[in-house]
XYZ file of C-alpha atoms in Angstrom:
338
model
C 64.041 16.628 168.745
C 62.317 19.912 169.368
C 62.475 22.742 166.875
C 63.721 26.128 168.042
C 61.075 28.805 168.625
C 61.021 32.120 166.862
C 64.006 34.374 167.532
C 63.324 36.928 170.260
C 63.051 40.546 169.094
C 66.095 42.580 170.299
C 65.315 45.131 173.012
C 66.853 48.390 174.229
C 68.405 46.374 177.070
C 70.162 44.141 174.524
C 71.572 47.216 172.781
C 72.715 48.672 176.099
C 74.545 45.464 177.075
C 76.206 45.203 173.653
C 77.299 48.851 173.731
C 78.377 48.787 177.365
C 76.218 51.789 178.265
C 73.102 52.418 180.308
C 69.555 51.937 179.042
C 69.043 55.693 179.398
C 71.949 56.431 177.070
C 70.440 54.177 174.404
C 67.100 55.943 174.834
C 68.758 59.357 174.391
C 70.453 58.168 171.189
C 67.132 56.899 169.826
C 65.543 60.278 170.569
C 68.083 62.437 168.771
C 71.439 61.871 170.443
C 71.275 64.895 172.759
C 73.623 64.845 175.788
C 75.438 61.748 174.519
C 79.233 61.652 174.094
C 80.617 60.863 170.607
C 82.097 57.577 171.864
C 78.821 56.432 173.390
C 76.899 57.515 170.293
C 79.215 55.474 168.098
C 79.001 52.458 170.409
C 75.194 52.546 170.538
C 74.831 52.879 166.773
C 77.196 49.938 166.258
C 75.236 47.889 168.815
C 71.927 48.713 167.105
C 73.346 47.445 163.833
C 74.839 44.300 165.388
C 71.764 43.308 167.397
C 69.306 44.155 164.611
C 67.283 46.327 166.978
C 64.383 48.235 165.392
C 62.386 51.000 167.015
C 58.812 50.030 167.830
C 56.863 52.880 166.176
C 53.808 52.355 168.388
C 55.825 52.448 171.583
C 57.725 55.523 170.444
C 54.454 57.245 169.555
C 53.125 56.611 173.062
C 56.337 57.877 174.616
C 56.625 61.041 172.516
C 52.911 61.795 171.917
C 53.664 61.764 168.217
C 52.108 59.767 165.404
C 55.476 59.356 163.639
C 53.923 59.981 160.219
C 53.417 62.903 157.854
C 50.511 63.572 155.474
C 50.855 64.454 151.799
C 47.599 66.364 151.357
C 46.464 66.840 147.750
C 43.482 69.165 147.381
C 42.582 68.100 143.838
C 40.130 65.641 142.261
C 41.441 62.086 142.417
C 42.058 61.811 138.675
C 44.553 64.691 138.806
C 46.925 62.543 140.858
C 47.289 60.235 137.861
C 47.007 62.840 135.096
C 49.504 65.393 136.387
C 52.997 63.880 136.828
C 54.100 66.776 139.047
C 52.164 65.380 141.992
C 53.819 61.984 141.813
C 57.250 63.645 141.502
C 56.619 65.706 144.625
C 55.212 62.742 146.536
C 58.142 60.502 145.617
C 60.647 63.183 146.629
C 58.889 63.770 149.950
C 58.740 60.030 150.680
C 62.465 59.672 149.975
C 63.324 62.625 152.226
C 61.183 61.232 155.056
C 62.606 57.744 154.603
C 65.957 59.049 155.840
C 64.234 59.821 159.161
C 62.248 56.554 159.169
C 58.961 58.491 158.924
C 56.129 57.104 156.749
C 54.255 59.358 154.311
C 50.443 59.123 154.254
C 48.577 60.218 151.102
C 45.351 62.129 151.799
C 43.014 63.291 149.007
C 40.725 66.260 149.618
C 39.271 67.428 146.337
C 35.726 67.941 147.618
C 34.296 69.724 150.644
C 33.207 66.415 152.163
C 36.703 64.984 151.748
C 38.192 68.134 153.261
C 35.985 67.764 156.337
C 37.006 64.138 156.784
C 40.676 64.928 156.234
C 40.546 67.835 158.685
C 39.041 65.562 161.351
C 41.708 62.929 160.668
C 44.602 65.382 160.850
C 43.415 67.331 163.889
C 42.794 64.062 165.762
C 46.561 63.592 165.851
C 46.922 60.775 163.333
C 49.837 62.615 161.660
C 52.486 64.960 163.029
C 52.330 67.415 160.156
C 51.056 68.140 156.673
C 52.694 68.709 153.299
C 50.014 70.740 151.532
C 49.971 70.457 147.737
C 47.885 72.453 145.253
C 45.973 74.893 147.394
C 43.166 76.833 145.700
C 42.004 80.150 147.128
C 38.322 79.986 148.007
C 38.466 76.191 148.372
C 40.695 76.049 151.403
C 38.464 76.881 154.331
C 39.826 73.784 156.017
C 43.188 75.519 156.291
C 41.804 77.863 158.924
C 40.936 74.808 161.029
C 44.460 73.403 160.615
C 45.966 76.764 161.576
C 43.617 77.107 164.547
C 44.544 73.596 165.685
C 48.247 74.492 165.359
C 48.910 71.509 163.102
C 52.410 71.887 161.575
C 52.095 72.426 157.822
C 54.242 73.460 154.869
C 52.721 74.266 151.480
C 54.009 73.657 147.986
C 53.581 77.110 146.469
C 52.347 80.207 148.262
C 49.179 79.380 150.276
C 47.042 82.331 149.188
C 45.516 84.108 152.179
C 47.726 82.166 154.611
C 51.158 83.435 153.578
C 51.998 84.611 157.104
C 50.526 81.607 158.891
C 51.785 78.626 156.866
C 55.338 78.157 155.642
C 55.935 77.221 152.032
C 58.413 76.276 149.328
C 57.666 77.775 145.915
C 59.255 78.024 142.497
C 59.835 81.563 141.261
C 56.788 81.445 138.990
C 56.782 85.114 138.033
C 60.436 85.357 137.043
C 60.261 82.000 135.274
C 57.372 83.225 133.128
C 59.222 86.454 132.361
C 62.221 84.433 131.221
C 60.035 82.268 128.954
C 58.374 85.263 127.265
C 61.690 87.088 126.926
C 63.117 84.021 125.189
C 60.229 84.036 122.704
C 60.800 87.743 122.070
C 64.478 87.075 121.437
C 63.397 84.555 118.782
C 61.671 87.448 117.007
C 58.125 86.443 117.930
C 55.730 89.384 118.203
C 52.275 87.790 118.672
C 52.902 85.940 121.929
C 49.835 84.382 123.546
C 49.505 82.557 126.859
C 47.371 79.777 128.310
C 47.363 80.420 132.049
C 47.054 78.151 135.020
C 44.024 78.531 137.326
C 43.788 82.023 138.743
C 42.981 80.796 142.237
C 46.465 79.291 142.669
C 49.723 81.101 143.351
C 51.415 79.432 140.384
C 48.683 80.404 137.940
C 48.652 83.982 139.228
C 52.447 84.332 139.304
C 53.030 83.003 135.790
C 50.394 85.284 134.297
C 51.959 88.195 136.176
C 55.344 87.340 134.683
C 53.832 87.232 131.185
C 52.262 90.655 131.728
C 55.443 92.102 133.233
C 57.570 91.069 130.276
C 55.165 92.332 127.600
C 54.292 95.521 129.466
C 52.082 97.859 127.452
C 52.087 95.370 124.558
C 49.803 92.954 126.445
C 46.584 92.153 124.550
C 43.790 90.583 126.576
C 42.624 88.651 123.500
C 45.920 86.727 123.615
C 45.239 85.403 127.122
C 43.275 82.163 127.614
C 42.540 80.812 131.105
C 43.317 77.136 131.701
C 43.273 74.823 134.709
C 46.580 72.909 134.250
C 44.890 69.993 132.445
C 45.747 68.930 128.907
C 42.099 69.401 127.927
C 42.231 73.045 128.994
C 45.327 73.480 126.840
C 43.321 72.191 123.893
C 40.429 74.551 124.647
C 42.713 77.496 125.235
C 44.671 77.013 122.024
C 41.483 76.733 119.971
C 40.138 79.935 121.540
C 43.365 81.782 120.824
C 43.520 80.722 117.158
C 39.908 81.744 116.658
C 40.554 85.154 118.202
C 43.833 85.806 116.409
C 45.138 83.483 113.677
C 48.364 85.538 113.505
C 49.695 84.140 116.798
C 53.324 83.109 116.373
C 54.164 81.968 119.920
C 52.462 80.523 123.015
C 53.626 80.389 126.605
C 51.624 77.744 128.488
C 51.422 77.767 132.287
C 52.440 74.100 132.478
C 53.620 71.277 130.228
C 50.273 69.463 130.133
C 48.547 72.542 128.693
C 51.461 73.064 126.313
C 50.987 69.476 125.103
C 47.289 70.211 124.500
C 48.269 73.319 122.537
C 50.608 71.237 120.370
C 47.722 68.867 119.576
C 45.578 71.747 118.311
C 48.392 73.359 116.326
C 49.062 70.036 114.574
C 45.358 69.706 113.722
C 45.367 73.256 112.355
C 48.363 72.582 110.143
C 50.626 74.987 112.052
C 54.252 73.938 112.142
C 56.040 74.052 115.503
C 58.289 75.931 115.936
C 58.394 77.397 112.423
C 54.898 78.907 112.482
C 54.196 78.916 116.214
C 56.786 78.491 118.977
C 55.592 76.866 122.207
C 57.114 77.068 125.685
C 55.773 75.205 128.711
C 56.501 75.254 132.435
C 57.618 72.462 134.832
C 59.916 70.210 132.772
C 57.697 67.283 133.733
C 57.967 63.892 131.971
C 55.322 65.133 129.496
C 57.888 67.566 128.050
C 59.866 64.768 126.410
C 56.818 62.810 125.218
C 55.468 65.420 122.779
C 56.351 65.953 119.135
C 58.351 68.122 119.027
C 59.655 67.905 122.569
C 58.878 70.920 124.729
C 61.077 73.845 125.546
C 60.064 74.588 129.127
C 60.913 76.232 132.429
C 62.234 73.608 134.822
C 60.935 73.476 138.381
C 63.423 71.801 140.788
C 60.877 69.265 142.068
C 63.422 67.155 143.968
C 64.666 70.163 145.900
C 61.148 71.540 146.430
C 59.975 68.298 148.045
C 63.117 67.827 150.156
C 62.986 71.430 151.399
C 59.281 71.045 152.221
C 60.117 68.037 154.373
C 63.027 69.837 156.048
C 60.925 72.898 156.883
C 58.019 70.754 158.116
C 60.221 68.738 160.464
C 61.569 72.012 161.851
C 58.015 73.182 162.577
C 57.161 69.821 164.158
C 60.203 70.297 166.428
C 58.800 73.634 167.586
C 60.581 76.100 165.302
C 58.739 78.928 163.494
C 57.570 78.262 159.939
C 59.838 79.484 157.140
C 59.288 80.280 153.463
C 61.548 79.638 150.503
C 61.442 80.563 146.812
C 63.582 78.560 144.387
C 64.692 79.614 140.889
C 63.514 77.983 137.669
C 65.717 77.203 134.677
C 64.992 77.112 130.956
C 65.384 73.769 129.176
C 65.542 74.213 125.396
C 64.121 71.542 123.122
C 62.424 71.446 119.741
C 59.201 73.399 120.315
C 60.866 76.820 120.510
């Protein structure tokens, strides 16, 4: 008695027979459903489900001249991917949004000039259809000019400094969010409000410092500003600098939650009670915010919406539409640190 061979993979012809339509109609459904009647569209979709037909990505790529994949390009050192939870939140959200279109997400790391050269060659060779650009530093983004020149579709997370009119983006309202945080500290009666900023070659770092300055106005004191780089270690350094310069500090606005967590470490070492002696507000509402003691009051970035809107705008550019830009509001989340 012979054993049956492997089951044959369903084809477009099988779907067409099952749906009672032509092969061309099935092909049009698979390529977006244009010029297909509602009845035929419904019949083809039902036939796809019944037959178990799956699109051959390689064949579709050859037919459409597309790679059928999108890059998540992180221009940071590799360790930042694991240290900063924001990146994983954005990547997960982007992957989920692309999954609905059956498009894989490819992670590319480009923290050094050599990596940026390799990544640029990979992207411009057509291995991906577009790029989700995350964490772009001014002065370290020469590769962006090559992407723009090659007309590679791209959408940035945050304003791509120097490329605002050439690359679309989705950004949180960093400046207004920082203003809101400082205003909240003022409403608590705090008068010696310091800040630990994000890197000043990123739109987020620049915008949040601008919001701090806007809210304090003429009361800004340069000695109450410490420059960080979004890492917890820079929060530690910044908080130590600030206490040495001015022990009378009674509040700190940190440019992200990781730096705020570092500031809390230093304040605990110095015997300063939080929030009684020093109130602390962060930015992001990342998982770190609920892991500190006390938990962080912070400005929430809508990471899920940021990543889904980045994907939506990128797919529009891939389909030939002009790049768009979007700024989303932040929201205060009150916890124990302020």
